[in-house]
Coordinates of C-alpha atoms and ligand atoms in Angstrom, one line a residue:
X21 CA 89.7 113.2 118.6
X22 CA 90.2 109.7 120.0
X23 CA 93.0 108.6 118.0
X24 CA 94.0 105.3 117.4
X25 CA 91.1 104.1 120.0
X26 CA 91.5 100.5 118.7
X27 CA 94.9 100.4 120.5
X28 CA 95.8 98.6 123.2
X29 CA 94.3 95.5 125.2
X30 CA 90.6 94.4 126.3
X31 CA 87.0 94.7 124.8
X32 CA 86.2 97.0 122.2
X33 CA 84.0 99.0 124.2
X34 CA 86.2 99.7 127.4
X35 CA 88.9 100.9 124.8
X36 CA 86.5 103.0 123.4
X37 CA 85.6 104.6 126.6
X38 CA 89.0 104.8 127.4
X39 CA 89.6 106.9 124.5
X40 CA 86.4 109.0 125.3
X41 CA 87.4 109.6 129.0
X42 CA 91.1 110.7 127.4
X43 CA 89.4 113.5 125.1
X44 CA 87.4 115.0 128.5
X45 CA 90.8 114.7 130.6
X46 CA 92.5 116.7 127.5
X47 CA 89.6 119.2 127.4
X48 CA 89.2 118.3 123.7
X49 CA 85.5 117.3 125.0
X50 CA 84.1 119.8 127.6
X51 CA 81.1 119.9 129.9
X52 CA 77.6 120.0 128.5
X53 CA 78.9 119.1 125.3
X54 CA 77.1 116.7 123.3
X55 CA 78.3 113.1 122.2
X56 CA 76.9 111.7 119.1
X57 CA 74.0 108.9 119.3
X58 CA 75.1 105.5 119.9
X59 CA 73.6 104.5 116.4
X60 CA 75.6 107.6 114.9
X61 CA 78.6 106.8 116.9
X62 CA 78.5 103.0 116.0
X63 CA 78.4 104.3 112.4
X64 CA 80.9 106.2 112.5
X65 CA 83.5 104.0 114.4
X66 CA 82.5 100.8 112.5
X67 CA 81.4 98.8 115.8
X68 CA 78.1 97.3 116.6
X69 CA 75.9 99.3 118.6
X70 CA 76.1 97.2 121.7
X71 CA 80.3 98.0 121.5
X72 CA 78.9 101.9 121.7
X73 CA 76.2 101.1 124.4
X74 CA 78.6 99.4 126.3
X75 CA 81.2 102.3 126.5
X76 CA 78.1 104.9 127.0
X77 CA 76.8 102.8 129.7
X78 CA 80.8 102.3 131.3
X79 CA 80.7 106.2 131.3
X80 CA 77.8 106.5 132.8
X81 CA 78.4 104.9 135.9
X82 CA 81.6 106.8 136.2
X83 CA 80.1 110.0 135.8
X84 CA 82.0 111.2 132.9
X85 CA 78.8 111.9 130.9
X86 CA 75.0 112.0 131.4
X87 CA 71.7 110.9 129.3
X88 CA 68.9 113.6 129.3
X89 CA 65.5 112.4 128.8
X90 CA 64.7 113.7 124.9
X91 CA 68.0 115.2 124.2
X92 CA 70.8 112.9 124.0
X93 CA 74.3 112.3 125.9
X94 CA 76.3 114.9 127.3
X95 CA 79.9 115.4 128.9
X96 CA 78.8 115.7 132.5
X97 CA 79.5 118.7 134.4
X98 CA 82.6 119.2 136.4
X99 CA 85.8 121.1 136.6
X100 CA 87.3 120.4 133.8
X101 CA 90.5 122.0 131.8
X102 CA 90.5 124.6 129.5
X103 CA 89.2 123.6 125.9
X104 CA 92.0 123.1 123.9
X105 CA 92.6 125.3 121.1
X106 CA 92.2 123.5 118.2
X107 CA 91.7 119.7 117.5
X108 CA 94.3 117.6 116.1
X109 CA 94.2 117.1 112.3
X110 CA 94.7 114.9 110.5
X111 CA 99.0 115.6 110.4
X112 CA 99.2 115.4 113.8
X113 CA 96.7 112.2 114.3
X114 CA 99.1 110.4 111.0
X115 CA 102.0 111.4 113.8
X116 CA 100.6 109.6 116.9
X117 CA 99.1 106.7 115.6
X118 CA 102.2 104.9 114.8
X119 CA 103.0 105.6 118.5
X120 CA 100.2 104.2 120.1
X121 CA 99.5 101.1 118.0
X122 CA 99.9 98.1 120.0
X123 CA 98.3 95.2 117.6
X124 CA 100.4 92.4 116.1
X125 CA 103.2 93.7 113.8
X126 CA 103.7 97.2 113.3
X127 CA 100.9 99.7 112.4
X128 CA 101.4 100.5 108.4
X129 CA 100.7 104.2 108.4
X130 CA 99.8 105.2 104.3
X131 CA 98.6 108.6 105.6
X132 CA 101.7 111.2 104.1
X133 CA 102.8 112.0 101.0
X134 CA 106.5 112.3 101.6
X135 CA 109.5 109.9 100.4
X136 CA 112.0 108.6 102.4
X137 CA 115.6 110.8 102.2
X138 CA 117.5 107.8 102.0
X139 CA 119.6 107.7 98.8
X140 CA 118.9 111.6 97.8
X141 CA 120.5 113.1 100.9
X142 CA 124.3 111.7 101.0
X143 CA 127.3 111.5 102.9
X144 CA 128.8 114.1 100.6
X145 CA 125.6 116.0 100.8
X146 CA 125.8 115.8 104.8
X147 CA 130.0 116.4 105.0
X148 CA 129.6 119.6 102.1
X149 CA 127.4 121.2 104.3
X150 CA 129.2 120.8 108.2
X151 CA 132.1 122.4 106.1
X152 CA 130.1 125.5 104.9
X153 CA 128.6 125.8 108.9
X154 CA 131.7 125.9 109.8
X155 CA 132.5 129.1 107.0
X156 CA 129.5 130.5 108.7
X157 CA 130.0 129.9 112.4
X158 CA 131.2 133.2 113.1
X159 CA 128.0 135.0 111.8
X160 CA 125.5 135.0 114.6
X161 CA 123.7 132.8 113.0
X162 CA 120.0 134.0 112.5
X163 CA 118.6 134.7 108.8
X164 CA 115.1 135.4 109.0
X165 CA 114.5 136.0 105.6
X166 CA 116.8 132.7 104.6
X167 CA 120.6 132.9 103.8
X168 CA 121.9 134.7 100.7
X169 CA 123.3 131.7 99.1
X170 CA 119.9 129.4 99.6
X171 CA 117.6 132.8 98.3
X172 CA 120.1 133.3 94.9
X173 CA 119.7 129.2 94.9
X174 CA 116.1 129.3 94.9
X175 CA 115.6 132.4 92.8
X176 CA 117.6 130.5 90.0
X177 CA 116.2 127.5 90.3
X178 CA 112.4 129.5 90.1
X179 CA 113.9 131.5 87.0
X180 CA 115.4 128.6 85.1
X181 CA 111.7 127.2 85.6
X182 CA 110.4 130.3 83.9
X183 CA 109.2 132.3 86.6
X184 CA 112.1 135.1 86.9
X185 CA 112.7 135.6 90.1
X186 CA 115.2 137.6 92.2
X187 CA 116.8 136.7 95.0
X188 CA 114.8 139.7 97.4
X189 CA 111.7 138.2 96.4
X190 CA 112.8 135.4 98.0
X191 CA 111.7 134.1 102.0
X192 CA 113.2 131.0 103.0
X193 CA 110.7 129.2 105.5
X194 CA 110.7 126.5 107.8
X195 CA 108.9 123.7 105.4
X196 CA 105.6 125.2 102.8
X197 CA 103.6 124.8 105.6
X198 CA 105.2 127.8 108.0
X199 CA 105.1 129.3 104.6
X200 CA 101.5 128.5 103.7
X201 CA 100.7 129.8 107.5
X202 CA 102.5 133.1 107.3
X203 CA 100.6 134.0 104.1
X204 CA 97.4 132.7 105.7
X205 CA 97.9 135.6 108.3
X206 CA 99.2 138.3 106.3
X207 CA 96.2 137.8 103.5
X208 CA 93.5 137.2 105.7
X209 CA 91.7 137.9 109.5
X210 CA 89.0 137.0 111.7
X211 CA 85.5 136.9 109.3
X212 CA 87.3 137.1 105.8
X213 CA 86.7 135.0 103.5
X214 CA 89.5 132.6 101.9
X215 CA 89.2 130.6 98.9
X216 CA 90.3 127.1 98.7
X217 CA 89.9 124.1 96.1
X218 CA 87.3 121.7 97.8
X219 CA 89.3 118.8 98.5
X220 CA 92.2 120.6 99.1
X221 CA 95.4 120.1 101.4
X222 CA 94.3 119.7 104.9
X223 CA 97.4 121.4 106.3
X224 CA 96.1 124.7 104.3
X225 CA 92.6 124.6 105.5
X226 CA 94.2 124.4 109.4
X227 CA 96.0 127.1 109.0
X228 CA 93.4 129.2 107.2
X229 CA 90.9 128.6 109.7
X230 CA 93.4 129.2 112.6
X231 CA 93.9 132.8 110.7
X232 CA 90.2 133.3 111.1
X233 CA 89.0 132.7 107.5
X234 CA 85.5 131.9 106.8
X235 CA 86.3 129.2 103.5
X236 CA 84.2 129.4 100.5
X237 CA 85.4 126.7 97.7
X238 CA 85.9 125.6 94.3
X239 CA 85.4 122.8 92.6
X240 CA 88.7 120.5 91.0
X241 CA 88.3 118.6 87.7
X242 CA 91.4 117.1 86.1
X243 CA 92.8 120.4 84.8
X244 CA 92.9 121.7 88.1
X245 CA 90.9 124.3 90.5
X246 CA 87.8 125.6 88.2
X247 CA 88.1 129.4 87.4
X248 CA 84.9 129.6 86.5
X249 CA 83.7 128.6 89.6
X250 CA 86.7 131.5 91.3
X251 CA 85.1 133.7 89.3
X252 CA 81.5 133.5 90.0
X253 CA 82.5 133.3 93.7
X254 CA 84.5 136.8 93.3
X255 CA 81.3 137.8 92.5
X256 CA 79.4 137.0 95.4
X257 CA 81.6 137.1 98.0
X258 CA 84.4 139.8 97.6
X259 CA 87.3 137.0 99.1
X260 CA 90.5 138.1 100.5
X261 CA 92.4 135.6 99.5
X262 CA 92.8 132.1 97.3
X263 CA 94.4 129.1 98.6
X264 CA 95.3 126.7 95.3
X265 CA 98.0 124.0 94.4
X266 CA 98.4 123.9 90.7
X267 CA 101.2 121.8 90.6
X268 CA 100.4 119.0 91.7
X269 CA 97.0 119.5 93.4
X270 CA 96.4 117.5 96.7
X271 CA 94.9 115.0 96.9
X272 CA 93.4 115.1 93.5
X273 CA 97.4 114.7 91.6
X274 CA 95.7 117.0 88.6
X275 CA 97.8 120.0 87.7
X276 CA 96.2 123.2 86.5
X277 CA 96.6 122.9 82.6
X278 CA 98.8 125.9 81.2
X279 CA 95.3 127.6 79.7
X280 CA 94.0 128.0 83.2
X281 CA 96.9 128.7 84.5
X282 CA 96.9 131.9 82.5
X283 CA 93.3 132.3 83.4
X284 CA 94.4 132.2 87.0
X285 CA 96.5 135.2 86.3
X286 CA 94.5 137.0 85.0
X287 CA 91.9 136.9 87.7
X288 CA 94.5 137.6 90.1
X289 CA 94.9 141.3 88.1
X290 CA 91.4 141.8 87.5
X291 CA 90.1 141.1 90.8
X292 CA 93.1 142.3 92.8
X293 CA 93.3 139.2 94.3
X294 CA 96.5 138.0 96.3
X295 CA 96.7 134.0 95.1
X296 CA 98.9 131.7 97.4
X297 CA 100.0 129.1 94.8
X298 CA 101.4 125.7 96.9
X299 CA 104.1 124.1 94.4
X300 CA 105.0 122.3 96.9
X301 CA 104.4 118.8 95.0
X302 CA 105.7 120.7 91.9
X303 CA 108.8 118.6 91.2
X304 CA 106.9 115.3 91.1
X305 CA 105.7 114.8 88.0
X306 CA 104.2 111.9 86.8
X307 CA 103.5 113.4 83.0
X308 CA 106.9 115.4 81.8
X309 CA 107.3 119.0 81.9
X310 CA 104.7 121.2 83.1
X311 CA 105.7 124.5 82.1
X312 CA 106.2 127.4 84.7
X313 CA 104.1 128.1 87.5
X314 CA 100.9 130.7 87.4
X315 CA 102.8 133.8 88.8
X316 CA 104.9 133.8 85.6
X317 CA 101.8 135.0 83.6
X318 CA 101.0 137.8 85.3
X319 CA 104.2 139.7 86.6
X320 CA 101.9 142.6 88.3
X321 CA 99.6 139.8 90.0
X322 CA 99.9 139.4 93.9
X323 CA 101.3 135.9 93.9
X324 CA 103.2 134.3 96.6
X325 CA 104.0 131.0 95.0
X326 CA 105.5 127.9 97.5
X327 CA 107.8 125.5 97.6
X328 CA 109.5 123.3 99.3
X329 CA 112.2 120.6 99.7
X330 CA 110.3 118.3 101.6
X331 CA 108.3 116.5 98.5
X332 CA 111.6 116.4 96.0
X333 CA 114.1 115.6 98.6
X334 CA 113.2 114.9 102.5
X335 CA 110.7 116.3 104.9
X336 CA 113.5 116.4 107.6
X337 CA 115.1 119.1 105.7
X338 CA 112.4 121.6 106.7
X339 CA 113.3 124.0 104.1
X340 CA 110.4 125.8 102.3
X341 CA 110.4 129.0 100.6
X342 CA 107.1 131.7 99.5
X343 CA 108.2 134.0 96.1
X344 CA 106.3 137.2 95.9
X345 CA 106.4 140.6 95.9
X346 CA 109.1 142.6 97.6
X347 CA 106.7 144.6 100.0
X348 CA 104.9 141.0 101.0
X349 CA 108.2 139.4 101.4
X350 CA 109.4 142.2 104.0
X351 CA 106.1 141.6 105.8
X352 CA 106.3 137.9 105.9
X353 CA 109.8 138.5 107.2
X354 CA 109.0 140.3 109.9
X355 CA 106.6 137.4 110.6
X356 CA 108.5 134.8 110.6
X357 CA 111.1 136.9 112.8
X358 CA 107.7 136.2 115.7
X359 CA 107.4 132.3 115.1
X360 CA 111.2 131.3 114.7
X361 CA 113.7 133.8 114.0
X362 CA 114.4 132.2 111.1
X363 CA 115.2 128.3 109.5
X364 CA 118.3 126.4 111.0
X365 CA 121.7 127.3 108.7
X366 CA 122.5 123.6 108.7
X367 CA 119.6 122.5 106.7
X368 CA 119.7 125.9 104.8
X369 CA 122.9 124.8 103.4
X370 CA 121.9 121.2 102.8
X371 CA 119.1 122.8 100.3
X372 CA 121.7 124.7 98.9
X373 CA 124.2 121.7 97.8
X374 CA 120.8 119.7 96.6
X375 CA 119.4 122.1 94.7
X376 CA 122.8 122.4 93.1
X377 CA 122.3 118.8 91.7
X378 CA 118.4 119.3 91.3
X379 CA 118.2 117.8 87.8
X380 CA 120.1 114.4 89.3
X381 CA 117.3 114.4 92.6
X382 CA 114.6 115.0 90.1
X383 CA 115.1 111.9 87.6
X384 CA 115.4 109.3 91.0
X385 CA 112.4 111.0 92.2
X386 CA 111.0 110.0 88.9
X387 CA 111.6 106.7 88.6
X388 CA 110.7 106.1 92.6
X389 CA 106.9 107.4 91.7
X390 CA 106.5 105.7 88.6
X391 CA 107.6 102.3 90.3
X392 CA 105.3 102.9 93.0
X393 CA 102.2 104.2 91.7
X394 CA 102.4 101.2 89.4
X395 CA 102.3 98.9 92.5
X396 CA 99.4 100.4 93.9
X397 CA 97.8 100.4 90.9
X398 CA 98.3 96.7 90.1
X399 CA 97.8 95.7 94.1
X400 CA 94.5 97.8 93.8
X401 CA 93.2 96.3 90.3
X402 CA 94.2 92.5 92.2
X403 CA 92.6 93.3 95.1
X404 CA 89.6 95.8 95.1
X405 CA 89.1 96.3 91.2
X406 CA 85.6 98.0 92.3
X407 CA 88.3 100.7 93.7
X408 CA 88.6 103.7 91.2
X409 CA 91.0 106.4 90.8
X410 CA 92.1 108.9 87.9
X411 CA 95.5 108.6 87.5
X412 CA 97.5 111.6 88.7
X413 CA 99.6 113.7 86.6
X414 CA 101.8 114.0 89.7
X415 CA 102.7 114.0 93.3
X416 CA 102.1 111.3 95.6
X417 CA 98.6 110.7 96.6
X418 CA 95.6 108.6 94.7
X419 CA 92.1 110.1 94.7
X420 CA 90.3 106.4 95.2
X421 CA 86.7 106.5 95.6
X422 CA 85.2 103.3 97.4
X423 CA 81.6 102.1 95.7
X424 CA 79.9 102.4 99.0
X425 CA 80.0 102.8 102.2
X426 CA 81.6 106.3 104.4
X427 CA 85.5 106.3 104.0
X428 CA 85.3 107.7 107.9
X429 CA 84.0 104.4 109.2
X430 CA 86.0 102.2 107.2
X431 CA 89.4 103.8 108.2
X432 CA 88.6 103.1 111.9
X433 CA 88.0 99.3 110.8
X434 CA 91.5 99.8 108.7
X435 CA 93.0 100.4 111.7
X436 CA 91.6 97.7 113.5
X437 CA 93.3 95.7 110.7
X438 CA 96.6 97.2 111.5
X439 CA 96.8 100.1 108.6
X440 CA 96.1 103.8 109.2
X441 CA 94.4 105.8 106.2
X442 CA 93.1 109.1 105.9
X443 CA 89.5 109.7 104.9
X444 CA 88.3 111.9 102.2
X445 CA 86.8 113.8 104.5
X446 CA 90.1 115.2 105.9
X447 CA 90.8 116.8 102.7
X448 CA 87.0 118.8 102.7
X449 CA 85.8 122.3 103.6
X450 CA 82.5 121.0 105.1
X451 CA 83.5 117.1 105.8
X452 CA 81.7 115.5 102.1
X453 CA 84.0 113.7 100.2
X454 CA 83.9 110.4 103.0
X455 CA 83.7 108.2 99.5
X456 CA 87.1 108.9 99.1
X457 CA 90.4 107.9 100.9
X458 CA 93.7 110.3 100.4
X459 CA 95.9 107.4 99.4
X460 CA 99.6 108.3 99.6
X461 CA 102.0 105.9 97.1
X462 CA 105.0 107.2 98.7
X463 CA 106.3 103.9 100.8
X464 CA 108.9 101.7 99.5
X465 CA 106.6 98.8 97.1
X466 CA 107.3 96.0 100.2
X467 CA 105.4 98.5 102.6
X468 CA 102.8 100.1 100.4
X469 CA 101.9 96.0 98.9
X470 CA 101.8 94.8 102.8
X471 CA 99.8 98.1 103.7
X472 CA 97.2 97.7 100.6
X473 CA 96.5 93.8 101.2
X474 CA 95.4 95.0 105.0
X475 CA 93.3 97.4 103.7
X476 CA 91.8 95.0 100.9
X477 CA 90.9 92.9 104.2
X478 CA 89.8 95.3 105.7
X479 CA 87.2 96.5 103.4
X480 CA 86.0 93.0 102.4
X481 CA 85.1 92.9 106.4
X482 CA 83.9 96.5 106.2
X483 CA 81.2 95.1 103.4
X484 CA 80.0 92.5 105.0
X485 CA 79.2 94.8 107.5
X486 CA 77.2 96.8 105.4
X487 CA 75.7 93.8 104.4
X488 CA 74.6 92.5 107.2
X489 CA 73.3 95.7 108.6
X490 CA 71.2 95.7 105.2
X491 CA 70.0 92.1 105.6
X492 CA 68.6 93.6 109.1
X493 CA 67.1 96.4 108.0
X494 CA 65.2 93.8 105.0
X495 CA 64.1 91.3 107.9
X496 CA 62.6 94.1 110.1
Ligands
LIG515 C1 100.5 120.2 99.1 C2 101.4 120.4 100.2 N1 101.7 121.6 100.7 C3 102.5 121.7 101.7 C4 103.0 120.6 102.4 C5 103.9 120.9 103.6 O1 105.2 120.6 103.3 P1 106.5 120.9 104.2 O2 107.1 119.6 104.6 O3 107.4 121.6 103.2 O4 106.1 121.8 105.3 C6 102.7 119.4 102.0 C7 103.2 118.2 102.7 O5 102.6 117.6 103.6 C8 101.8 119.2 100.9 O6 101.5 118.0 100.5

């Protein structure tokens, strides 16, 4: 909710009441509601409680918020705008911070997991497909279920990974996560409850929740979402729907071993239970071949299985796709019709010509994630040994834990230190997991070395902190 508070000029505490006067003027923070403690909100931001005393205290004589006797601080009544709808997660905060940083040199932003298009989207690529717009231009031009040549594309590309697929069980979307929201909606309402891994992919658990799910989760170990655990929550709580991402699961990089894979499936037919799969990391693999996703081992199981080009080739592309069921497909259609009328044909027929050379894409991929998860693990091991992560079996994020501390307040001292991470806490159901940061290895080695050293600084300054405030708490 504040953002990159740490921007701009002046004490610490005036831009931190800044920021706190910016989330009332956006209605993010509404009258009579109630700020944290100044020792909770010092914790939390990484600043000494005089920087949060100061800012309460600024606030106070300004009226924005009020201290009552025995029950804390509160927004002070006013008029005040409508409460927006939802807060901004942790996407959209990745998205502003570069914007707002103001500090010495630019702000290093290792919050997403996508690659740069630079070298897999060509000229050729780029010229190929303003001829075939030009083929099209007399058509008028919307394709809400995606355009015939991109579905047969996809549906062969899913086939020759062994999941046979044909092309009218095919919905081209705008990126997985229009995809992940349309099945979010069709599968579940208001008071249903949704199934997710716990971490799992934050963009998922937004759009769950903004379909009205109540989440119940699952633990992840390095073969993947536990289907014991799905099972025994079947049980108990009759779930609409399951949220996982076999291949490769975010942030964890583990992907579902082949055994529970099959497992998966046959859950799915026992329980009646629709499974969205997100492949969306699927192509990145860090271990060889990985077999064919979940939905192929249980042809009568309500899968919709997604993908996307964003991960393999570029995020600009905003081409995603869900493969399920005929019936489902007509439905999500008919959805998507509401929120876009369908994807843009230029970039439709960009995915086409790439995933004609898919095979070429996926070896450069490759290489580019070898090279750079071997520079974060070497920059890590150099510079915060006491740092530990399992080593994914694909996609682009670590899983690092941090000895001690809370991952929330060290990432606002990483920022202070000129480098934006995303706490563990992003990636959870219930807001645990702040010993872990979602690490992406996705920038190019000179970035992700530069970005890595800051953050090494930043947590050596972060522990003396704790340090300190132990030494304080021994001498009282
Ligand atoms: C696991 C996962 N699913 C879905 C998405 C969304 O991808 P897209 O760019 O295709 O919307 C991402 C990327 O942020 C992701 O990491």
């Amino acid at each position: 909710m504040l953002g990159a508070w740490t921007a701009g000029r002046g004490p610490l505490y005036r831009r931190l009441a800044t920021a706190i006067r910016a989330a009332i003027e956006r209605g993010e923070l509404q009258a009579g509601d109630r700020l944290p403690a100044e020792r909770e909100l010092a914790a939390q931001l990484a600043v000494s409680r005089s920087t949060a005393v100061a800012a309460y205290d600024e606030l106070r004589a300004d009226g924005e918020i009020e201290r009552r006797r025995g029950s804390g601080t509160f927004v002070s009544r006013r008029e005040a705008p409508q409460r927006a709808e939802e807060r901004p997660s942790a996407a959209v905060l990745s998205g502003i911070l570069a914007g707002l940083w103001t500090g010495p040199g630019p702000l290093i932003e290792l919050t997403s997991a996508s690659l740069s298009g630079d070298g897999i989207v060509t000229p050729a690529d780029l010229e190929a497909a303003s001829r075939d717009l030009r083929e099209v231009l007399p058509s008028h031009g919307y394709s809400p279920y995606g355009l015939p040549a991109l579905r047969r594309s996809i549906a062969a590309y899913l086939s020759e990974r062994g999941l046979r697929t044909s092309e009218d069980e095919i919905l081209v979307t705008s990126g997985a996560q229009q995809a992940i929201a349309l099945s979010a909606s069709l599968l579940v309402g208001p008071g249903d409850v949704a199934v997710v891994e716990n971490p799992s992919f934050p963009g998922a658990i937004d759009a769950l929740r903004a379909a009205g799910a109540q989440l119940a989760a699952i633990p992840v170990d390095a073969d993947g979402g536990r289907t014991d655990a799905l099972r025994i929550l079947l049980e108990r709580h009759r779930p609409r729907a399951a949220y996982v991402c076999t291949m490769f699961h975010s942030p964890t990089g583990a992907l579902m071993s082949e055994p529970r894979r099959r497992e998966l499936a046959r859950i799915a037919l026992e329980y009646d239970l629709p499974v969205i799969d997100d492949t969306a990391l699927g192509e990145l693999s860090l271990c060889g071949s990985v077999g064919p996703p979940a939905a192929a081992f249980a042809p009568r199981a309500t899968f919709l299985t997604i993908g996307s080009m964003s991960k393999l080739c570029w995020g600009g592309l905003r081409v995603g796709w869900v493969r399920g069921p005929i019936a489902l497909i007509e439905r999500l259609a008919r959805s998507k019709i509401v929120a876009d009328h369908g994807t843009a044909l230029l970039d439709q027929l960009l995915a086409v010509r790439l995933l004609a050379r898919v095979g070429e894409v996926r070896e450069i991929r490759a290489a580019q994630i070898e090279e750079r998860l071997a520079t974060l693990t070497h920059t890590l091991a150099e510079r915060v040994p006491e740092w530990t992560f399992v080593r994914p079996a694909g996609g682009l994020l670590a899983w690092v834990r941090l000895p001690r501390g809370n991952a929330v307040a060290f990432s606002q001292l990483a920022l202070r230190h000129g480098v934006a991470v995303v706490p563990g806490s992003v990636t959870s159901i219930d807001g645990g997991m702040t010993e872990y940061l979602r690490l992406p290895f996705a920038a190019p080695p000179e970035v992700l070395v530069e970005g890595l050293t800051r953050l090494a600084d930043a947590y050596r300054a972060y522990v003396a902190g704790l340090d300190g405030a132990e030494a304080a708490t021994v001498l009282v």
